[in-house]
PDB file of C-alpha atoms in Angstrom:
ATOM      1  CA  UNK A   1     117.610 117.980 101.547  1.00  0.00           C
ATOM      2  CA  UNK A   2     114.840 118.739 103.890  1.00  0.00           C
ATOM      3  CA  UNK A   3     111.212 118.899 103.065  1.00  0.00           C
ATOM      4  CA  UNK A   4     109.049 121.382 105.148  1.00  0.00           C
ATOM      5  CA  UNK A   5     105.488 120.749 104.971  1.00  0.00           C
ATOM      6  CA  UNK A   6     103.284 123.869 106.330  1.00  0.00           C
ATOM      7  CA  UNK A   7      99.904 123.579 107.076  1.00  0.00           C
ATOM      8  CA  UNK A   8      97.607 126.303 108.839  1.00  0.00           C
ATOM      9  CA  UNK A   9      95.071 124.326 110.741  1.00  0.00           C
ATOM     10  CA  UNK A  10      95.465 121.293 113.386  1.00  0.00           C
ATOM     11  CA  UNK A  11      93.169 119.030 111.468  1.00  0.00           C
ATOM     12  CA  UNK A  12      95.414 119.692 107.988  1.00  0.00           C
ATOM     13  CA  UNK A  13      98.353 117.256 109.547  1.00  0.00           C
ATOM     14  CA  UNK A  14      96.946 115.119 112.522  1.00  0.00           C
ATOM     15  CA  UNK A  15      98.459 112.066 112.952  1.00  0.00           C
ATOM     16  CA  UNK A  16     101.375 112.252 110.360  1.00  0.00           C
ATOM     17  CA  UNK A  17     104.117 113.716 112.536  1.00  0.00           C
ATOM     18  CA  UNK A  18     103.513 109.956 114.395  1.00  0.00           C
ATOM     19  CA  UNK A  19     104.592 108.594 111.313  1.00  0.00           C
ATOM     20  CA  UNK A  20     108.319 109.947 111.053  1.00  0.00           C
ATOM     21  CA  UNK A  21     111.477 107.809 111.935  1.00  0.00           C
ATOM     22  CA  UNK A  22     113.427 109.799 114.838  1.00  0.00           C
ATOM     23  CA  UNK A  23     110.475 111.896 115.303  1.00  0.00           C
ATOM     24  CA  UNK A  24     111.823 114.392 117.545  1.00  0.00           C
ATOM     25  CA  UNK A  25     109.702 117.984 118.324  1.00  0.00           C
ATOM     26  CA  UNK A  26     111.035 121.430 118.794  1.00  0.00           C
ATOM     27  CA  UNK A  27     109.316 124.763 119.927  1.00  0.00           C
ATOM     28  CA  UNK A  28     110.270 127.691 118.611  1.00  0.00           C
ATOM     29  CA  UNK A  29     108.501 130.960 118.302  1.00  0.00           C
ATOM     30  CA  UNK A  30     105.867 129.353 119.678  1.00  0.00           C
ATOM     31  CA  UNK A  31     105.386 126.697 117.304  1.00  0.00           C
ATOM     32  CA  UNK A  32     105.988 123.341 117.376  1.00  0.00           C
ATOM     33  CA  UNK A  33     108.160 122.306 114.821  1.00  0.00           C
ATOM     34  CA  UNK A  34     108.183 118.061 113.932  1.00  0.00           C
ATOM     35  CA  UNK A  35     111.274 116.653 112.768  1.00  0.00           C
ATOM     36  CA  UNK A  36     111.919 113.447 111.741  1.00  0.00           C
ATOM     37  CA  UNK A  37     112.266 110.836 108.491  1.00  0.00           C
ATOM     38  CA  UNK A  38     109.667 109.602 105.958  1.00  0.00           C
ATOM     39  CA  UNK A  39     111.058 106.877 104.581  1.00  0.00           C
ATOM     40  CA  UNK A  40     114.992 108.418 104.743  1.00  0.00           C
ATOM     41  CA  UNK A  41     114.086 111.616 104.014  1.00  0.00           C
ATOM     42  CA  UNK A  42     114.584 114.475 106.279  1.00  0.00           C
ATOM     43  CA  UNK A  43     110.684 116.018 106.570  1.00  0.00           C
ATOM     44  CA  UNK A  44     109.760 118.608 109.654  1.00  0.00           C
ATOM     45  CA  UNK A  45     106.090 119.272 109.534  1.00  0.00           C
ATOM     46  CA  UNK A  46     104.876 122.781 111.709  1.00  0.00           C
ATOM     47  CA  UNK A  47     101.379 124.558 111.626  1.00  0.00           C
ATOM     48  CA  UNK A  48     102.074 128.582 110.351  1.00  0.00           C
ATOM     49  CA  UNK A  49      98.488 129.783 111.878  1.00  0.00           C
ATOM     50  CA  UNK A  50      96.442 132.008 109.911  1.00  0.00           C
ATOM     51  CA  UNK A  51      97.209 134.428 108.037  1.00  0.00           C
ATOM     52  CA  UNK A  52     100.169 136.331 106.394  1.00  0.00           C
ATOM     53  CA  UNK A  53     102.679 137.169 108.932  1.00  0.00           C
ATOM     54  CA  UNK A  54     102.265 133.987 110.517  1.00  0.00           C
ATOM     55  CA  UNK A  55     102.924 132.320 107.486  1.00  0.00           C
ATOM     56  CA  UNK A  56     105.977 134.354 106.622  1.00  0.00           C
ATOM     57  CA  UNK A  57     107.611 134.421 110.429  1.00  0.00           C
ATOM     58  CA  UNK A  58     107.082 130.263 110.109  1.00  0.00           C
ATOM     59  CA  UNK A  59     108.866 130.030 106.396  1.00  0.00           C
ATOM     60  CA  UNK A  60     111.760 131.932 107.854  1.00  0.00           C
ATOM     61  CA  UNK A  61     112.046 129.834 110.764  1.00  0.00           C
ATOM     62  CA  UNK A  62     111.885 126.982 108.632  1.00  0.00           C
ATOM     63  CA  UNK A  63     114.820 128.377 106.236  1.00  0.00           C
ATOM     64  CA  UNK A  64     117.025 129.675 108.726  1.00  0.00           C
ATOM     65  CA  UNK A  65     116.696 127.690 111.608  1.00  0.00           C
ATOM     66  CA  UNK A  66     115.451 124.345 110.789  1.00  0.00           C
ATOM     67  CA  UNK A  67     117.753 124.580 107.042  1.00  0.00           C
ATOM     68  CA  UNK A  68     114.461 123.528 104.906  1.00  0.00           C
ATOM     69  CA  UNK A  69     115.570 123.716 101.437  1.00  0.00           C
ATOM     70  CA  UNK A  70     112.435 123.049  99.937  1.00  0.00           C
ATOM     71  CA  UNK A  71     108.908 124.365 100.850  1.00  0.00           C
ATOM     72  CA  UNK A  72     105.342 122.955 100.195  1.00  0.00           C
ATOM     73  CA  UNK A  73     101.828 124.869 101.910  1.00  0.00           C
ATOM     74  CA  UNK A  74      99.033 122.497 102.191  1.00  0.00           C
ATOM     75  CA  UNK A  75      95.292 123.460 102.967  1.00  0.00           C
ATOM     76  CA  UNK A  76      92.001 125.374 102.490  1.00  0.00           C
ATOM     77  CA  UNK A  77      91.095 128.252 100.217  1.00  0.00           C
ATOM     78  CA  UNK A  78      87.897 129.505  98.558  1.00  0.00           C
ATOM     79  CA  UNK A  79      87.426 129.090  94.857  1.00  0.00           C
ATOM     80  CA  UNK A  80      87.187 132.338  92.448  1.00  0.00           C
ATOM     81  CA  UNK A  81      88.150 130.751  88.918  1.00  0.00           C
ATOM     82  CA  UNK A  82      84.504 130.297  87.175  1.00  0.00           C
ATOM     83  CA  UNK A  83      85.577 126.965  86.534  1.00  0.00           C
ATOM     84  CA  UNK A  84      86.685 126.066  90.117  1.00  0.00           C
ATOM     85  CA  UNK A  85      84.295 124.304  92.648  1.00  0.00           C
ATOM     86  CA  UNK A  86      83.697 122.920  96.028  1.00  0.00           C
ATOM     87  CA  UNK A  87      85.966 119.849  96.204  1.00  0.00           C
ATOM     88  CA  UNK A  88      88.552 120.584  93.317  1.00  0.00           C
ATOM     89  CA  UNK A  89      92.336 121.454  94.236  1.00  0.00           C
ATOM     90  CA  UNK A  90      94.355 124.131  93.019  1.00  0.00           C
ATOM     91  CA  UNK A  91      98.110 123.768  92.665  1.00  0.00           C
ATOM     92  CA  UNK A  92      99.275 127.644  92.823  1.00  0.00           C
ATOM     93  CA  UNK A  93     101.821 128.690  89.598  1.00  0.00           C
ATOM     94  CA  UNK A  94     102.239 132.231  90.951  1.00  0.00           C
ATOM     95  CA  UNK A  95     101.619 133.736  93.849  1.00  0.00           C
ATOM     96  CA  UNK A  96     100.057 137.168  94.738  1.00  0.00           C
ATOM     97  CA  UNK A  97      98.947 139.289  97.786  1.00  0.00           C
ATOM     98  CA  UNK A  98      95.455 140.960  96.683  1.00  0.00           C
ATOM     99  CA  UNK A  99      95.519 143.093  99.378  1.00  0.00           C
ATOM    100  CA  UNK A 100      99.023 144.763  99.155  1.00  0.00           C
ATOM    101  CA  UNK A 101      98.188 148.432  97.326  1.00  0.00           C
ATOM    102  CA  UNK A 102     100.979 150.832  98.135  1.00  0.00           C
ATOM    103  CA  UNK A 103      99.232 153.467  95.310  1.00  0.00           C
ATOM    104  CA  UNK A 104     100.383 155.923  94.221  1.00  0.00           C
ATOM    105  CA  UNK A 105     103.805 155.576  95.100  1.00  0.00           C
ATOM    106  CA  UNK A 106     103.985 151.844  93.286  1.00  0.00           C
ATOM    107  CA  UNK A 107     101.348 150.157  91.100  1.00  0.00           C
ATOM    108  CA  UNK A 108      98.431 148.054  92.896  1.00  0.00           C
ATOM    109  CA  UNK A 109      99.590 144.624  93.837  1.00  0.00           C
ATOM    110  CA  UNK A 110     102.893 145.431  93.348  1.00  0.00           C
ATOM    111  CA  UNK A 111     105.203 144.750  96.656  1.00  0.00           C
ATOM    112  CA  UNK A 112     107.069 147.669  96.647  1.00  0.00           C
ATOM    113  CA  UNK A 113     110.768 147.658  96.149  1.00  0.00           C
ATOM    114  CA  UNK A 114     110.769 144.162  94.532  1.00  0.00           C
ATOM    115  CA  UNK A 115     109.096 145.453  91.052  1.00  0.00           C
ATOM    116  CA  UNK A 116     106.436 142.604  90.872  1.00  0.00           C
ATOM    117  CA  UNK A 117     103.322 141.643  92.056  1.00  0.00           C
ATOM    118  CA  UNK A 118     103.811 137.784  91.558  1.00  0.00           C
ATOM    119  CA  UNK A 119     106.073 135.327  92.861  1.00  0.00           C
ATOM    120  CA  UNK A 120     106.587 132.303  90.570  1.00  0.00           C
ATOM    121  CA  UNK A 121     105.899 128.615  92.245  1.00  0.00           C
ATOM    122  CA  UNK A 122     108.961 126.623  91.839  1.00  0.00           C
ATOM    123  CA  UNK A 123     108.256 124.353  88.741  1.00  0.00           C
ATOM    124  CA  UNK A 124     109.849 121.183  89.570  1.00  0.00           C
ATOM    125  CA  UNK A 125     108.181 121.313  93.417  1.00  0.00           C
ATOM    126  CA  UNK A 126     104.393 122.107  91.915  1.00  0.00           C
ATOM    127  CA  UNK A 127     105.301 119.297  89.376  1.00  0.00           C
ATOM    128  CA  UNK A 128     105.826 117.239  92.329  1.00  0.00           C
ATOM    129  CA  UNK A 129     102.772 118.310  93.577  1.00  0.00           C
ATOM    130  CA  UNK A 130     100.395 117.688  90.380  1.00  0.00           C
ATOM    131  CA  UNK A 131     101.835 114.153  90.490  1.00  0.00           C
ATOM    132  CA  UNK A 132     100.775 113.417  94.045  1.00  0.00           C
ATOM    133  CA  UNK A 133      97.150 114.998  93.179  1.00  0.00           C
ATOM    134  CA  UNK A 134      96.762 112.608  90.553  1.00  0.00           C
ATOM    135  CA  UNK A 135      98.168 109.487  92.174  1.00  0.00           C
ATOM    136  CA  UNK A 136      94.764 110.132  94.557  1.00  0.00           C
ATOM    137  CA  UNK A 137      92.389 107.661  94.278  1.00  0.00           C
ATOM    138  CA  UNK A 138      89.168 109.209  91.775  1.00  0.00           C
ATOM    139  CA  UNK A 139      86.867 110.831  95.107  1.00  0.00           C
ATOM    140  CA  UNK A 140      89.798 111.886  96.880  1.00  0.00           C
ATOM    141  CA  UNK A 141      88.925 108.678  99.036  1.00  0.00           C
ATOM    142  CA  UNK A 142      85.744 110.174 100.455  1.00  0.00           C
ATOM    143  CA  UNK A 143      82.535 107.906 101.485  1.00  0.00           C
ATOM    144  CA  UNK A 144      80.471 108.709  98.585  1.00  0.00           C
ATOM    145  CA  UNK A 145      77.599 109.760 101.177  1.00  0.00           C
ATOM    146  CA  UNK A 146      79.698 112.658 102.533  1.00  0.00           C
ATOM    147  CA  UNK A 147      80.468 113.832  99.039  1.00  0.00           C
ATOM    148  CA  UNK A 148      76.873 113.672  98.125  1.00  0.00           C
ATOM    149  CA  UNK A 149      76.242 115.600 101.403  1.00  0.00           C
ATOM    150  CA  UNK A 150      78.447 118.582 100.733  1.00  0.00           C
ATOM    151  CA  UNK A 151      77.448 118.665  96.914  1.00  0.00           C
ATOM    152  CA  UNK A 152      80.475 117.257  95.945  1.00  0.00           C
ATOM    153  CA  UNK A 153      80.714 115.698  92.276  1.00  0.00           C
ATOM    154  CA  UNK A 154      81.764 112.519  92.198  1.00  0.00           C
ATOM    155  CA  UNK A 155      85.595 113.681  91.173  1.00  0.00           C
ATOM    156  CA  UNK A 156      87.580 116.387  91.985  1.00  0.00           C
ATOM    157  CA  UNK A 157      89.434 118.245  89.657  1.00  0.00           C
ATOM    158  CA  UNK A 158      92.581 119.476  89.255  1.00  0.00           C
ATOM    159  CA  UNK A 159      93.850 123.437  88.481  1.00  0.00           C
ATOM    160  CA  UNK A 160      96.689 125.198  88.179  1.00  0.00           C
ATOM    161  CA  UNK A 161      96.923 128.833  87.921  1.00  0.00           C
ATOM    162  CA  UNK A 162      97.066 131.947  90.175  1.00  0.00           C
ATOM    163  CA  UNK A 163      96.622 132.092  94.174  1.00  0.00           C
ATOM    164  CA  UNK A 164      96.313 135.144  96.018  1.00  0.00           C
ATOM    165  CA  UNK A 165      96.358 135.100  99.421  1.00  0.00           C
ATOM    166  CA  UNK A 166      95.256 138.441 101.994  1.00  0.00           C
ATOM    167  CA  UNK A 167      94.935 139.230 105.707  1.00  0.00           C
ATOM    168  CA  UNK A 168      91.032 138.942 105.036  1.00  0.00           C
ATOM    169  CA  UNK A 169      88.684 135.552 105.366  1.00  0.00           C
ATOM    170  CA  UNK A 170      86.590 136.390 101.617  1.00  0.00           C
ATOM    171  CA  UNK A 171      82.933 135.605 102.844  1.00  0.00           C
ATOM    172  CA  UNK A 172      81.005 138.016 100.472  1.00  0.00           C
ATOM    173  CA  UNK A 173      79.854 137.454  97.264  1.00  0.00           C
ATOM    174  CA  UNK A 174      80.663 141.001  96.501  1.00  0.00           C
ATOM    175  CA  UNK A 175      84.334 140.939  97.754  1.00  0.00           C
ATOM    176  CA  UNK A 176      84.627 137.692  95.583  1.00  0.00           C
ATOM    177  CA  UNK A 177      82.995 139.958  92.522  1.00  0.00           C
ATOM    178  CA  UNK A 178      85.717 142.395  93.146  1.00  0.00           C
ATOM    179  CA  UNK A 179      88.631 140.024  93.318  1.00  0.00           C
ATOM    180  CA  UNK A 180      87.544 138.483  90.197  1.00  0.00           C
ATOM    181  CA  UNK A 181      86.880 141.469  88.740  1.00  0.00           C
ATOM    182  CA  UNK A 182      90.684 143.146  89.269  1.00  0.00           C
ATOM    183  CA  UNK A 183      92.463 139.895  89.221  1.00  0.00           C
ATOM    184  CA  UNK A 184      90.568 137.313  86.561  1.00  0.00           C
ATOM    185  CA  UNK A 185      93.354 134.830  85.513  1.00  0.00           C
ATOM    186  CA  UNK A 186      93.203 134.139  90.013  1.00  0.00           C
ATOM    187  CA  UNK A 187      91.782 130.695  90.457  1.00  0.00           C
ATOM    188  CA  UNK A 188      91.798 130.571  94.457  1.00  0.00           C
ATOM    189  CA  UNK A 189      92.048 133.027  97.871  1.00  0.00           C
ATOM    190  CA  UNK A 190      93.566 131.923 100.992  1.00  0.00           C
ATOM    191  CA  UNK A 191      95.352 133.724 103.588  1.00  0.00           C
ATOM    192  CA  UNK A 192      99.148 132.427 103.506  1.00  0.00           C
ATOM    193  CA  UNK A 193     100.715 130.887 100.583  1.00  0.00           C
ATOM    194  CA  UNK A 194     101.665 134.728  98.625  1.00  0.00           C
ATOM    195  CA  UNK A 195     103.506 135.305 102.108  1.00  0.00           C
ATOM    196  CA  UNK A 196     105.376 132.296 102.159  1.00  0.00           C
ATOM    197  CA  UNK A 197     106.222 132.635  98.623  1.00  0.00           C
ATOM    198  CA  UNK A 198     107.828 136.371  99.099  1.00  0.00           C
ATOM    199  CA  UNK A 199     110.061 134.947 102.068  1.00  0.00           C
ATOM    200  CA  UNK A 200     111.002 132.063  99.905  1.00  0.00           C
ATOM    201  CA  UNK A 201     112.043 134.021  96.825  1.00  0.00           C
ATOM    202  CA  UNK A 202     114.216 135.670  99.198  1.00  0.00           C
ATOM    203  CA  UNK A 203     116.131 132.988 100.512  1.00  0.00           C
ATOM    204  CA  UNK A 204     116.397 131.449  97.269  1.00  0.00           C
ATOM    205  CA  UNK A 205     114.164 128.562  98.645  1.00  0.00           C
ATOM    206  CA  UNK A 206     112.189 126.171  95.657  1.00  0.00           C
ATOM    207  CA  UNK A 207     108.176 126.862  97.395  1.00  0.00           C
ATOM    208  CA  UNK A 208     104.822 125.796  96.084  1.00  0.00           C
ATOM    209  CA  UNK A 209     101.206 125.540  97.399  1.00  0.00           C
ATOM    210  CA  UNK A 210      98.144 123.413  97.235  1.00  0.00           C
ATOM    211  CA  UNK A 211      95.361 124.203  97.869  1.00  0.00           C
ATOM    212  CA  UNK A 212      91.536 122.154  98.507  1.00  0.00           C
ATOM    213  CA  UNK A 213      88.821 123.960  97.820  1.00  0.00           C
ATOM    214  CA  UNK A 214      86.107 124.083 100.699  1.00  0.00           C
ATOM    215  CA  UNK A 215      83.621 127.126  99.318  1.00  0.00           C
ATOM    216  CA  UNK A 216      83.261 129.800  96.542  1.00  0.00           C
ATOM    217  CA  UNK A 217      84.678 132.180  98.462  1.00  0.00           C
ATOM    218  CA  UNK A 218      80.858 134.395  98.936  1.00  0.00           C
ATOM    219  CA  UNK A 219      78.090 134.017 101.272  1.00  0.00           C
ATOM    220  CA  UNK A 220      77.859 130.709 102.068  1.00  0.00           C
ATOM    221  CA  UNK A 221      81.519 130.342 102.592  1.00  0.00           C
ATOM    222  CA  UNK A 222      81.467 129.809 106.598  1.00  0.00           C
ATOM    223  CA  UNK A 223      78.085 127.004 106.568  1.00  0.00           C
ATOM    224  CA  UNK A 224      79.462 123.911 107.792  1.00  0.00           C
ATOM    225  CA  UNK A 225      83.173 124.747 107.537  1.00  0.00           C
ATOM    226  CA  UNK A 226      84.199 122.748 110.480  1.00  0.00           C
ATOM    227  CA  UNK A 227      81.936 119.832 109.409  1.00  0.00           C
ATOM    228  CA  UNK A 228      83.775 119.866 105.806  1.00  0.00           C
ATOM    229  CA  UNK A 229      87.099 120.406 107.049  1.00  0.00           C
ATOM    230  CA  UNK A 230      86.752 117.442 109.214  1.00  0.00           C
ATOM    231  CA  UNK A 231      84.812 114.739 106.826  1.00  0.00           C
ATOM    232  CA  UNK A 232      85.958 116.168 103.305  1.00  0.00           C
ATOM    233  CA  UNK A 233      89.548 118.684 103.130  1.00  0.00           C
ATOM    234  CA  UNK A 234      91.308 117.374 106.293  1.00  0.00           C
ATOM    235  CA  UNK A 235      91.321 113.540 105.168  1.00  0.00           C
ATOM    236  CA  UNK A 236      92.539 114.506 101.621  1.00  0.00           C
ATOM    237  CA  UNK A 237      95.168 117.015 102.663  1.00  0.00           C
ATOM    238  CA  UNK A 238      96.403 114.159 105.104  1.00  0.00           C
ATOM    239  CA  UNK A 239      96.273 111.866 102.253  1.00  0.00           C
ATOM    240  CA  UNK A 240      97.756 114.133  99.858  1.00  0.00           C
ATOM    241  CA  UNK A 241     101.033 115.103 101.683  1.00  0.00           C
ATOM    242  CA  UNK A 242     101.581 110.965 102.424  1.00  0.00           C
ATOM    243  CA  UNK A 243     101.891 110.693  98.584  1.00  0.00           C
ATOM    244  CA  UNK A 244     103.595 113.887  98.331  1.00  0.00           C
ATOM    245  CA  UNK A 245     106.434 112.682 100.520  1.00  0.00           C
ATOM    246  CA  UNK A 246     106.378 108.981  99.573  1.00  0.00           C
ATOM    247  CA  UNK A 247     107.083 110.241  96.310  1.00  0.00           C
ATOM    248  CA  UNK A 248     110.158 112.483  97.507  1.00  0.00           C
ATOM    249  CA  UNK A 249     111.360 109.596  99.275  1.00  0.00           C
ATOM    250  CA  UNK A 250     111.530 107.921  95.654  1.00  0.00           C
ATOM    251  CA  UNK A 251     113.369 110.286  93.855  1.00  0.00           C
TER     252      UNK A 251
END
C-alpha cells in the first residue's frame, strides 16, 4: 500500500522527503512527486498548489500514476466553528465545496450529477489521523514565547467535523458571517481538501484531511501569515505527518 501525503505550501513538508529510504523524485505535470520508504512503507510526498483544480489534477496523478491507495491532505485553513481558534486542528469528517451552486438546475452545494453535496472522510484514515494529533506533545512542540506571541493558548485542541474548501482565500469577516450562516455544522475553510475528496470518491481511494488552524477566517486573516506559517503551522504539520507515518509503518 502506498501512502500519499499532499501538502499545498513548500514550508508544509521541508525536509521530510530527505528522510525516505530509496528516495527517488519524479516530475510530472509539473510537480515534483517524492517517492521513497518511511520505515518499509511505500510514502510519495508532492505539493498540490493552491487551490481546487490543483488539488484535484495532483490526487489523480497520485491514483493513477503513482498507484496511491490511500490519501491524507495536510495544512492551513481558517477557523469558522465558534468553538475553533487560532492554533487548534481540525480533522475533516466530510467534505464540501462552498462555492459550487449550480441553482436552479440542482440544489446549492450540491455537485451536480453525483446527488450530494458532501463527500465522507474515510473513517479508518481520519482515525489514523486523530491518533497522530494526539500522540503530539501538549503545545504542538512550540517555544512557549512564539505561542504567547501569536495568542496561542497554551494547548491546541482537537475537532472533527465539516471542511469546506473554495477557489476563494476567506479574508472578510462578512464572507466568514455568510459561510457560517448557510453552512453552521462547517468547522474550517481551505482551498483543496473538498477537491481531493470528489476525485478520491471516484477512484474508490480511502482520503482524509487535516487541517491547522492559522486565523478566523475574517479581517485579520492575512497579518503575519508568513511569520505563523513559519514559527507555528509549518513545524507542527512537519511534526504531525512524522507521527502520522511512523504510525502506518506500525500497523
Amino acid at each position: 500500500m502506498t501512502t500519499a501525503i499532499l501538502s499545498a505550501l513548500p514550508e508544509e513538508q521541508a525536509g521530510l522527503a530527505g528522510h525516505l529510504q530509496g528516495l527517488r523524485t519524479q516530475v510530472h505535470a509539473g510537480r515534483e512527486f517524492h517517492l521513497g520508504h518511511w520505515h518499509g512503507h511505500a510514502v510519495v510526498f508532492v505539493l498540490s498548489r493552491i487551490g481546487k483544480v490543483a488539488a484535484a489534477t495532483t490526487a489523480a496523478t497520485l491514483i493513477e500514476r503513482f498507484g496511491a491507495s490511500r490519501l491524507f491532505f495536510t495544512g492551513l485553513a481558517g477557523g469558522l466553528g465558534p468553538q475553533v481558534r487560532v492554533g487548534d486542528t481540525v480533522i475533516g469528517t466530510e467534505y464540501l465545496q462552498h462555492d459550487m451552486d449550480a441553482s436552479p438546475l440542482f440544489a446549492r452545494h450540491e455537485v451536480p450529477l453525483y446527488g450530494r453535496a458532501r463527500f465522507a472522510a474515510d473513517a479508518a484514515s481520519a482515525a489514523l489521523l486523530l491518533a497522530s494529533a494526539q500522540a503530539l506533545p501538549a503545545g504542538g512542540g512550540i517555544d512557549p514565547a512564539v505561542r504567547q506571541r501569536f495568542g496561542l493558548g497554551t494547548a491546541s485542541r482537537l475537532h472533527q467535523g465539516l471542511i469546506v474548501s473554495g477557489d476563494r482565500f476567506v479574508c472578510r469577516a462578512d464572507e466568514a458571517h455568510a459561510l457560517r450562516a448557510a453552512l453552521p455544522d462547517a468547522l474550517a475553510v481551505d482551498m483543496e481538501a473538498a477537491a481531493v475528496a470528489q476525485v478520491c470518491h471516484d477512484h474508490g481511494a480511502p482520503f482524509a484531511a487535516i487541517r491547522h488552524i492559522s486565523d478566523r477566517a475574517d479581517d485579520q486573516a492575512h497579518v503575519d501569515f508568513p511569520a505563523y506559517l513559519a514559527q507555528v503551522a509549518a513545524l507542527q504539520a512537519r511534526a504531525l505527518i512524522g507521527a502520522l507515518l511512523d504510525r502506518l509503518a506500525q500497523a
